[in-house]
Coordinates of C-alpha atoms and ligand atoms in Angstrom, one line a residue:
X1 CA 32.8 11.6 31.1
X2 CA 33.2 10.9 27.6
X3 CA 31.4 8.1 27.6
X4 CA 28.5 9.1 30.2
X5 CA 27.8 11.2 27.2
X6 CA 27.4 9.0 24.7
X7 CA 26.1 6.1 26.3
X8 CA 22.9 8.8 27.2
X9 CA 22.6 9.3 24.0
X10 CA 22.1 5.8 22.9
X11 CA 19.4 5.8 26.0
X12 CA 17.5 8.5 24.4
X13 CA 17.6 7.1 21.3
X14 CA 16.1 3.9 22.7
X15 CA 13.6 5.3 24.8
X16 CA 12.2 7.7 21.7
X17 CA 12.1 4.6 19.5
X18 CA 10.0 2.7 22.9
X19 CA 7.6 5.3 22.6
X20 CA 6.6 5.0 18.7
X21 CA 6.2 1.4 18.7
X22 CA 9.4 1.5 16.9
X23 CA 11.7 -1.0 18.7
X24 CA 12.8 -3.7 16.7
X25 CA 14.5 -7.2 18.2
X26 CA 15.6 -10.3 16.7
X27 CA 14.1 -13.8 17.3
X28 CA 16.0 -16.5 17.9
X29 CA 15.3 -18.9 15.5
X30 CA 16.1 -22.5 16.4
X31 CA 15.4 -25.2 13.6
X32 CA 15.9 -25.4 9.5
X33 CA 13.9 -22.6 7.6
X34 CA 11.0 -24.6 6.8
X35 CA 7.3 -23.0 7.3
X36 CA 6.9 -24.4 11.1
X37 CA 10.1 -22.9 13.0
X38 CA 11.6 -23.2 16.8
X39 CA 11.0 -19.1 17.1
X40 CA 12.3 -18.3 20.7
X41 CA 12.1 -21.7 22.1
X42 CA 8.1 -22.5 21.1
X43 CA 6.9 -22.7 17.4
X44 CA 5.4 -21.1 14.6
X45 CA 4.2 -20.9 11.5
X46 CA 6.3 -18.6 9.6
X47 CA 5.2 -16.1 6.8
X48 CA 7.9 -14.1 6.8
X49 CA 10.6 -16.0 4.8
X50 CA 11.9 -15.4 1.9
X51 CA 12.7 -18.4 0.7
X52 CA 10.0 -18.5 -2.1
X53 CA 10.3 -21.8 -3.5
X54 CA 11.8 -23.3 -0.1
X55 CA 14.6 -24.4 -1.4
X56 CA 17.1 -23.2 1.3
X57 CA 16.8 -26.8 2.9
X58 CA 16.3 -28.5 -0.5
X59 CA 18.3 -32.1 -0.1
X60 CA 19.8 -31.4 -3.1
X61 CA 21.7 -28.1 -2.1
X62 CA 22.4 -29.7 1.3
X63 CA 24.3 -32.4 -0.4
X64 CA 26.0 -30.2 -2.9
X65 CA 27.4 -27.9 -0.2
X66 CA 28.9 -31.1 2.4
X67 CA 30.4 -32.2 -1.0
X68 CA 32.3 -29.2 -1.9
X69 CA 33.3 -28.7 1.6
X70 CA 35.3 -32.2 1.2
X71 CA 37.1 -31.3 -1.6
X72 CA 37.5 -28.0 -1.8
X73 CA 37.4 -26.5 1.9
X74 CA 35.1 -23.5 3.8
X75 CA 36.6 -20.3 2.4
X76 CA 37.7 -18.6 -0.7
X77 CA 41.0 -16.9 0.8
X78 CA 40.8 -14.4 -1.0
X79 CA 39.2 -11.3 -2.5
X80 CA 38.6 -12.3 -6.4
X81 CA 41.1 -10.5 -7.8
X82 CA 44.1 -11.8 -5.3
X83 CA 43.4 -15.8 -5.3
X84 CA 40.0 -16.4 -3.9
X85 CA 38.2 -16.3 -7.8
X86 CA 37.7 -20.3 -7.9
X87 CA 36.6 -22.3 -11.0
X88 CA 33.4 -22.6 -9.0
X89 CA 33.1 -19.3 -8.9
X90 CA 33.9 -19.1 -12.9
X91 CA 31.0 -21.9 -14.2
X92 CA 28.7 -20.4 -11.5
X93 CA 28.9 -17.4 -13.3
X94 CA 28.7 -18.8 -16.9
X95 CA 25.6 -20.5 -16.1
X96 CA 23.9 -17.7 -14.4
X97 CA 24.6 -15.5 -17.8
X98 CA 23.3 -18.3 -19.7
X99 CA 20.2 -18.5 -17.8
X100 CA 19.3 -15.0 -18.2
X101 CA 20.4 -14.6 -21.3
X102 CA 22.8 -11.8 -20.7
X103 CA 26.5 -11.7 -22.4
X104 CA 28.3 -11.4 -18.7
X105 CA 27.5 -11.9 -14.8
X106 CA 29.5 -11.6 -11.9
X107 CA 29.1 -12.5 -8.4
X108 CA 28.3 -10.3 -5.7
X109 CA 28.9 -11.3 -1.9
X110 CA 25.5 -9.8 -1.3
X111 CA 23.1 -8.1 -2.7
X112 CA 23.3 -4.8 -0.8
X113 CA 27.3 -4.9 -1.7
X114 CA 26.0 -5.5 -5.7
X115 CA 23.8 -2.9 -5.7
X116 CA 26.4 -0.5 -4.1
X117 CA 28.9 -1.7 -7.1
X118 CA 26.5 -0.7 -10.0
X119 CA 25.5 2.5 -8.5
X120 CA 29.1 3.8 -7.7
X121 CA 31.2 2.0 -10.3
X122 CA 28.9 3.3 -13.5
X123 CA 28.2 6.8 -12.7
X124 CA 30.4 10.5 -12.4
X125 CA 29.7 13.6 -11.4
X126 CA 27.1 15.4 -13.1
X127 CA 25.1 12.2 -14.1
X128 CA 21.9 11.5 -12.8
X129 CA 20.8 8.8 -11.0
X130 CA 16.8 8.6 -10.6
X131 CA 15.1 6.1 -8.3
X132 CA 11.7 5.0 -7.4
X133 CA 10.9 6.4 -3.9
X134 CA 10.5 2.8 -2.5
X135 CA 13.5 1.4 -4.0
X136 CA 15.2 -0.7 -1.8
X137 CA 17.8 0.8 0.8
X138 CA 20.6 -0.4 -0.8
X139 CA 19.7 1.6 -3.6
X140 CA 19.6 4.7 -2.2
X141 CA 22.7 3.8 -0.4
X142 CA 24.5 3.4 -3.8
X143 CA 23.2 6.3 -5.3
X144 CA 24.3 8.3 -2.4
X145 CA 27.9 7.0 -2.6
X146 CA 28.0 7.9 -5.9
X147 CA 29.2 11.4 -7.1
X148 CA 26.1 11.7 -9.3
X149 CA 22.8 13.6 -8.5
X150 CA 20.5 11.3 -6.9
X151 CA 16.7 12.7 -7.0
X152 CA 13.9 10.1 -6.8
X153 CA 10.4 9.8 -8.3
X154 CA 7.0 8.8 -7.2
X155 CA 6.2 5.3 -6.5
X156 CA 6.1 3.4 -10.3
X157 CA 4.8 6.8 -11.7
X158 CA 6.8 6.8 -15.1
X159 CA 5.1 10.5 -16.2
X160 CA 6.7 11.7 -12.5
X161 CA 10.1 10.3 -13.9
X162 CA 9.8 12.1 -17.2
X163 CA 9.3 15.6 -15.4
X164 CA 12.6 14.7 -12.9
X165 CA 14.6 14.2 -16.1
X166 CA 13.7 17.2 -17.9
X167 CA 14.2 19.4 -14.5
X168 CA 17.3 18.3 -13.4
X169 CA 20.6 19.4 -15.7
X170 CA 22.3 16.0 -16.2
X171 CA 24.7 14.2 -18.3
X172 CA 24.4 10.7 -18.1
X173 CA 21.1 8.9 -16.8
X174 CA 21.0 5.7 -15.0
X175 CA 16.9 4.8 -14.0
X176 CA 17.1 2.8 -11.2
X177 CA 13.9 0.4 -10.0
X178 CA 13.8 -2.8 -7.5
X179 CA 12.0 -5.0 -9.8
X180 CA 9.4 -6.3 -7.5
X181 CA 8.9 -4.4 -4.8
X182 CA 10.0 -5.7 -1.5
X183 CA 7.9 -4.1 1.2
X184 CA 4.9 -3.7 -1.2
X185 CA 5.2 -6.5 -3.3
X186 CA 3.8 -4.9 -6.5
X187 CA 6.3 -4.9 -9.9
X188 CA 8.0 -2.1 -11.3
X189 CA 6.4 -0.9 -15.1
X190 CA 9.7 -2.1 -16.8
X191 CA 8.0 -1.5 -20.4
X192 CA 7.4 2.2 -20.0
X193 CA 11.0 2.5 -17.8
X194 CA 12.4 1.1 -20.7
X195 CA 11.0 3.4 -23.4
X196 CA 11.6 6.2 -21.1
X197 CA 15.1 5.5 -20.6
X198 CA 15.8 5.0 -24.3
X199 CA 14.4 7.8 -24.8
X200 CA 16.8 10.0 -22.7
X201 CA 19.6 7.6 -23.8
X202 CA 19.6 6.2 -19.7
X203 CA 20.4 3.2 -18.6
X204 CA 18.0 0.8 -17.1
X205 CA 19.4 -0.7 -13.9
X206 CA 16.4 -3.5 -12.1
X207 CA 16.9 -4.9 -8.9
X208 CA 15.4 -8.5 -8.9
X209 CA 16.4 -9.4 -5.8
X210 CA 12.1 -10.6 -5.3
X211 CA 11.8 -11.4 -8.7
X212 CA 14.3 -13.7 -9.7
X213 CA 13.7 -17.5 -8.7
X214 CA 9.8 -16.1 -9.0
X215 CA 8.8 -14.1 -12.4
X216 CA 9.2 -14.7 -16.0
X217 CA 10.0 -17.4 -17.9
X218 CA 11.3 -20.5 -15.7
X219 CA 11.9 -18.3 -13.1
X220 CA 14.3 -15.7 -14.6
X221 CA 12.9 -12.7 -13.0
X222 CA 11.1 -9.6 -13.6
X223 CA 12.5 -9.0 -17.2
X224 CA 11.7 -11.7 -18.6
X225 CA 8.4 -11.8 -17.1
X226 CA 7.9 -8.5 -19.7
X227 CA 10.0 -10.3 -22.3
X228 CA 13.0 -8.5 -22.1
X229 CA 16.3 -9.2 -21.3
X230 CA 19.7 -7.8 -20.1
X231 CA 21.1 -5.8 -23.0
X232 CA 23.4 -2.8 -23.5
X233 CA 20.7 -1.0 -21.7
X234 CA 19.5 -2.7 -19.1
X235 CA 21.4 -4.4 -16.3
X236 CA 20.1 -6.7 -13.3
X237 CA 20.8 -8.0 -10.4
X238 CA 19.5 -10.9 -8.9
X239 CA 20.3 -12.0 -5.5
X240 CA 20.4 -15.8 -4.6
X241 CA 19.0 -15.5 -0.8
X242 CA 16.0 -15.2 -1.6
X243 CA 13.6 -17.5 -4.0
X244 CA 16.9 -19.5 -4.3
X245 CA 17.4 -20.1 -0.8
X246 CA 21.4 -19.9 -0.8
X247 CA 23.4 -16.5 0.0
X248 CA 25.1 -14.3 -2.4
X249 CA 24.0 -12.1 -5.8
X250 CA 25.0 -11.6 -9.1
X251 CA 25.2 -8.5 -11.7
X252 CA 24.0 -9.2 -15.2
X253 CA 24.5 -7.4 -18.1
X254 CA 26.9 -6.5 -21.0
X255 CA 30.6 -7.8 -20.9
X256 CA 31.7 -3.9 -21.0
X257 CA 30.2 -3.2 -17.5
X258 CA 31.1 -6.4 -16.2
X259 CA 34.9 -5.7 -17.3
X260 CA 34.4 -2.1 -15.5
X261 CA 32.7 -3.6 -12.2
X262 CA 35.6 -5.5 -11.9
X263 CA 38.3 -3.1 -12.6
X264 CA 36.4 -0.2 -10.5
X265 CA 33.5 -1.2 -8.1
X266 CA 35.2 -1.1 -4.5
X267 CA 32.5 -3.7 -2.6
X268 CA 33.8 -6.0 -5.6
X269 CA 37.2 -5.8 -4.9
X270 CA 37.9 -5.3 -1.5
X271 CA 36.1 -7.9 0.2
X272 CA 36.5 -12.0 0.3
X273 CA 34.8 -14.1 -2.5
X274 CA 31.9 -15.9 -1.3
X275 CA 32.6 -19.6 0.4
X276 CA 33.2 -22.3 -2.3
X277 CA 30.5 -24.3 -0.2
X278 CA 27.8 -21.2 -1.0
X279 CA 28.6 -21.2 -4.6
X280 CA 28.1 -24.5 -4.7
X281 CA 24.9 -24.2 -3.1
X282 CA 23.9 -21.6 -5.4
X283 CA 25.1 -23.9 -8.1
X284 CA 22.7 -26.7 -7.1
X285 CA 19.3 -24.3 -6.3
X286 CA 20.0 -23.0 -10.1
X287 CA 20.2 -26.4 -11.4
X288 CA 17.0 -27.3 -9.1
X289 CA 14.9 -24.2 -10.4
X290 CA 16.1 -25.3 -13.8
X291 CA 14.8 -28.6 -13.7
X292 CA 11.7 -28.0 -11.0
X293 CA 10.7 -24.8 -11.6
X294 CA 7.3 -25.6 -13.2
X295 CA 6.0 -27.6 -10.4
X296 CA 7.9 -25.7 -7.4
X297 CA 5.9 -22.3 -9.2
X298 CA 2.8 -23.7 -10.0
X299 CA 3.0 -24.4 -5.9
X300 CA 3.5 -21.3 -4.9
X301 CA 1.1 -19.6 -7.3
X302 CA -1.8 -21.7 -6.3
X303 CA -0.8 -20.6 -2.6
X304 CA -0.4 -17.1 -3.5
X305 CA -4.4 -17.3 -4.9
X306 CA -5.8 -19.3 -2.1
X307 CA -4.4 -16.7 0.2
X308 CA -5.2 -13.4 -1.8
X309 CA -9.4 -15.1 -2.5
X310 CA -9.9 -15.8 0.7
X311 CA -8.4 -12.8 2.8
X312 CA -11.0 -10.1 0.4
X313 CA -13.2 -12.3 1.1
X314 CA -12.5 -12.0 4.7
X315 CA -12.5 -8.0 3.7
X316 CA -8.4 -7.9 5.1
X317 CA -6.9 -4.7 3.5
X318 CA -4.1 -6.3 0.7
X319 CA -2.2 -4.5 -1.4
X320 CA -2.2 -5.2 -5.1
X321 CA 0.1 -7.5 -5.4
X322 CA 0.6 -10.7 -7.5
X323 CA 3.7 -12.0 -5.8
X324 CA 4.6 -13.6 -2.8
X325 CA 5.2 -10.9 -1.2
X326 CA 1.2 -9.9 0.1
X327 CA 1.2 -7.0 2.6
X328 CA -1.8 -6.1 4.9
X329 CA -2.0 -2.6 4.9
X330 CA -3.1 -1.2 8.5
X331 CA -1.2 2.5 9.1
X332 CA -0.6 3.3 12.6
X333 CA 2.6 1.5 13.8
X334 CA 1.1 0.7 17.1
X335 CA -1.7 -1.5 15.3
X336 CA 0.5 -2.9 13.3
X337 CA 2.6 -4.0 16.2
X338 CA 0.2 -5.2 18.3
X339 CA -1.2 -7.1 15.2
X340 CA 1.6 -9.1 14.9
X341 CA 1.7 -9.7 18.9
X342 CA -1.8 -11.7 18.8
X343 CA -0.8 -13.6 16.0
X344 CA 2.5 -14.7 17.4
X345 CA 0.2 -15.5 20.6
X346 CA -1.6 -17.6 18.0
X347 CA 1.4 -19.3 16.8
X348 CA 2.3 -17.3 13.4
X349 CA 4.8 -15.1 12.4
X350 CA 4.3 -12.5 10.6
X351 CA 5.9 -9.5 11.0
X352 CA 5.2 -5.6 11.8
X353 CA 6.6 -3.6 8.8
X354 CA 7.1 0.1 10.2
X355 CA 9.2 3.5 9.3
X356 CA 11.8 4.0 8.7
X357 CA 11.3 0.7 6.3
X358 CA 8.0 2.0 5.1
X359 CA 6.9 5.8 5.4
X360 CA 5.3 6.5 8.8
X361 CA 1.8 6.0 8.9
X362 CA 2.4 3.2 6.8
X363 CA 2.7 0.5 8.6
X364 CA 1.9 -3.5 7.7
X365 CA 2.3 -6.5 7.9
X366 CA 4.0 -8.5 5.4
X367 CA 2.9 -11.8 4.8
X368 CA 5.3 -13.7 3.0
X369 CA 4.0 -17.0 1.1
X370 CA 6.6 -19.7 -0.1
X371 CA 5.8 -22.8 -2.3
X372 CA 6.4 -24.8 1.0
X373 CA 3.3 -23.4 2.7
X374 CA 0.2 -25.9 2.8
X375 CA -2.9 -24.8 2.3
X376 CA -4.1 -25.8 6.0
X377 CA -1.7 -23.4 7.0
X378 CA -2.6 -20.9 5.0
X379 CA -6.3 -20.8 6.0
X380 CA -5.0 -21.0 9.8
X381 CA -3.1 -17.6 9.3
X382 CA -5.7 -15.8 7.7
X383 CA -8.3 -16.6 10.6
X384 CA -5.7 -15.6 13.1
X385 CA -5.1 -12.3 10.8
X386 CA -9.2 -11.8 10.4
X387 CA -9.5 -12.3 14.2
X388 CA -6.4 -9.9 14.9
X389 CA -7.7 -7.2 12.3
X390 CA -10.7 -7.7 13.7
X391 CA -9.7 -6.8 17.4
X392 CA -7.5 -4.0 16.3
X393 CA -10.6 -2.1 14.8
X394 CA -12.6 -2.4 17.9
X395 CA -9.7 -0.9 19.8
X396 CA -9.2 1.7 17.1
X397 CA -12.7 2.8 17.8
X398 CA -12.8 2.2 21.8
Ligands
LIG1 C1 17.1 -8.3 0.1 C2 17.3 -7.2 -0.9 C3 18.5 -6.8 -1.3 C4 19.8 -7.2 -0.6 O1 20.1 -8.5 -1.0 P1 21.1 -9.3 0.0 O2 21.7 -10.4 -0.9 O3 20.2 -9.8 1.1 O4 22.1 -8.4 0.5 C5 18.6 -5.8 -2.4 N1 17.5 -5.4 -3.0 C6 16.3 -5.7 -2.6 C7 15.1 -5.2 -3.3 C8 16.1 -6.7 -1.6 O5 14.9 -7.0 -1.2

């Protein structure tokens, strides 16, 4: 009886989700990420990767990681603070504080599980925790873990910010903002986020999971790229599955929050350090980007131009964005949806961004360009993407 009840409920839920367009499935994937895949047995171009700088099959990282799996095994053991925190783990963390210049880092199984630690480990009741209203979900998950007041501002409207500060009673502030923007692809205003947080004695918190590998100065993310850096007042996070190509994140920032991550945030401490064969992994891609970032960028960014001239020219909808992250604005899911059908028909992936990701009404796609992408194949997906806009609008008016 019990489970009649539930089990309709599950149907329900499926069947509303059928009838928005909102259904979302998983493709099996069947060969390295690289820009032409084995998608559900035929293949594709693929611009939905976020493996920036394709480096998640570098030759490099592939040998570093069957090396360290010789000599020093698959798994950590351990959670950090039992036995699993390795020297690996130690150096890996040294360098990534060297690179951004901050006084600490510490790794982070994942990104989401980082950005859960800063939110909850750094905040009590009473404080305030303000977000951008398109800050990533594991964000707003933190924020609602936390026992601070969580109240959100309009998208990279700093003025909007202000007024949330000055209405809401608080104690301490923490401003939170993804750094670039990962269904938009546009960068936060970090300047005026910093003055305004100084100026209400806040703390700056950026999530650079799109940024780092990709902004600033060789590649060390959105701060730098507005020549700051992690200080007392700013803290980052950077995740290494992206533009790096590995798995895993780190925190950033001054050795007292560091110390206090470790000592309080629970997605620190109770889980398993990462794989000694990931770190290593992640070792080798920041040891790559160090040494290639200039020509593995200057890749990307003439793909990023190519595709951004020629799809106004071909009058497609983009969003203003600078990074790799170049989303086709269209609105109704349905479109959207059956968008990305014709293009996989043509033999591209690109993928359907809907609500609850976006708002409703919303909807994209997200094309996703990586330093790996030729330039044949970027003029391939924009005709498909001009013929498929193209047959959308004549249904739209049908
Ligand atoms: C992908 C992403 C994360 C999560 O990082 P993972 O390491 O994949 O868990 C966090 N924030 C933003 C903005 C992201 O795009």
């Amino acid at each position: 009886m019990n489970s009649t009840v539930w089990q309709a409920e599950m149907v329900a839920r499926h069947r509303s989700r059928e009838t928005q367009f909102l259904v979302r499935s998983r493709r099996n994937m069947g060969s390295v990420q690289q820009p032409f895949i084995e998608c559900d047995g035929g293949w594709v171009t693929n611009f939905s990767s976020n493996d920036y700088l394709g480096l998640s099959s570098h030759p490099k990282l592939i040998e570093a990681v069957a090396d360290h799996a010789q000599h020093w095994g698959v798994g950590a053991g351990a959670s950090h603070l039992v036995c699993g925190h390795q020297t690996l783990h130690h150096l890996f963390e040294e360098e990534l504080a060297d690179f951004v210049g901050a006084e600490r880092a510490l790794l982070f199984s994942t990104g989401y599980m980082a950005n859960l630690a800063i939110n909850v480990a750094s905040l009590n009741r009473g404080d305030l925790t303000l977000h951008d209203r398109l800050n990533h979900a594991s964000l707003i998950d933190g924020a609602q873990l936390s026992a601070a007041q969580f109240k959100r501002y309009q998208h990279v409207n700093v003025e909007h910010a202000e007024q949330r500060i000055l209405s809401t009673a608080h104690n301490k502030l923490q401003l939170v903002s993804d750094g670039v923007f990962s269904m938009d692809g546009d960068i936060a205003p970090v300047t005026d986020l910093q003055a305004l947080s100084i100026k209400y004695h806040g703390l700056l918190f950026i999530d650079d999971a799109h940024g780092f590998g990709v902004l600033g100065k060789g590649g060390r993310g959105t701060l730098s790229h507005f020549d700051k850096k992690v200080t007392g007042d700013i803290l980052m996070v950077g995740t290494l599955g992206k533009a790096l190509g590995c798995f895993g994140a780190f925190v950033a920032g001054d050795a007292c929050f560091i110390e206090e991550l470790i000592q309080s945030a629970r997605s620190y401490i109770y889980t398993t350090a990462l794989p000694p064969t990931v770190v290593a992994a992640g070792r080798a891609a920041l040891a790559q980007l160090k040494s290639d970032y200039f020509s593995l960028n200057s890749q990307l960014q003439a793909n990023i131009e190519h595709f951004k001239d020629a799809a106004q020219q071909l009058g497609l909808p983009l969003l203003p964005s600078i990074t790799p992250i170049q989303p086709i604005l269209i609105g109704a899911e349905k479109d959207a949806v059956a968008m990305s059908e014709q293009l996989s028909e043509s033999g591209f992936l690109v993928p359907a961004i809907r609500t609850p990701t976006v708002a409703k009404g919303q909807a994209r796609l997200r094309v996703a360009l990586s330093a790996a992408h030729t330039p044949y194949q970027i003029d391939a997906v924009l005709d498909a993407l001009f013929a498929a806009y193209q047959n959308c609008q004549q249904d739209c008016c049908a």
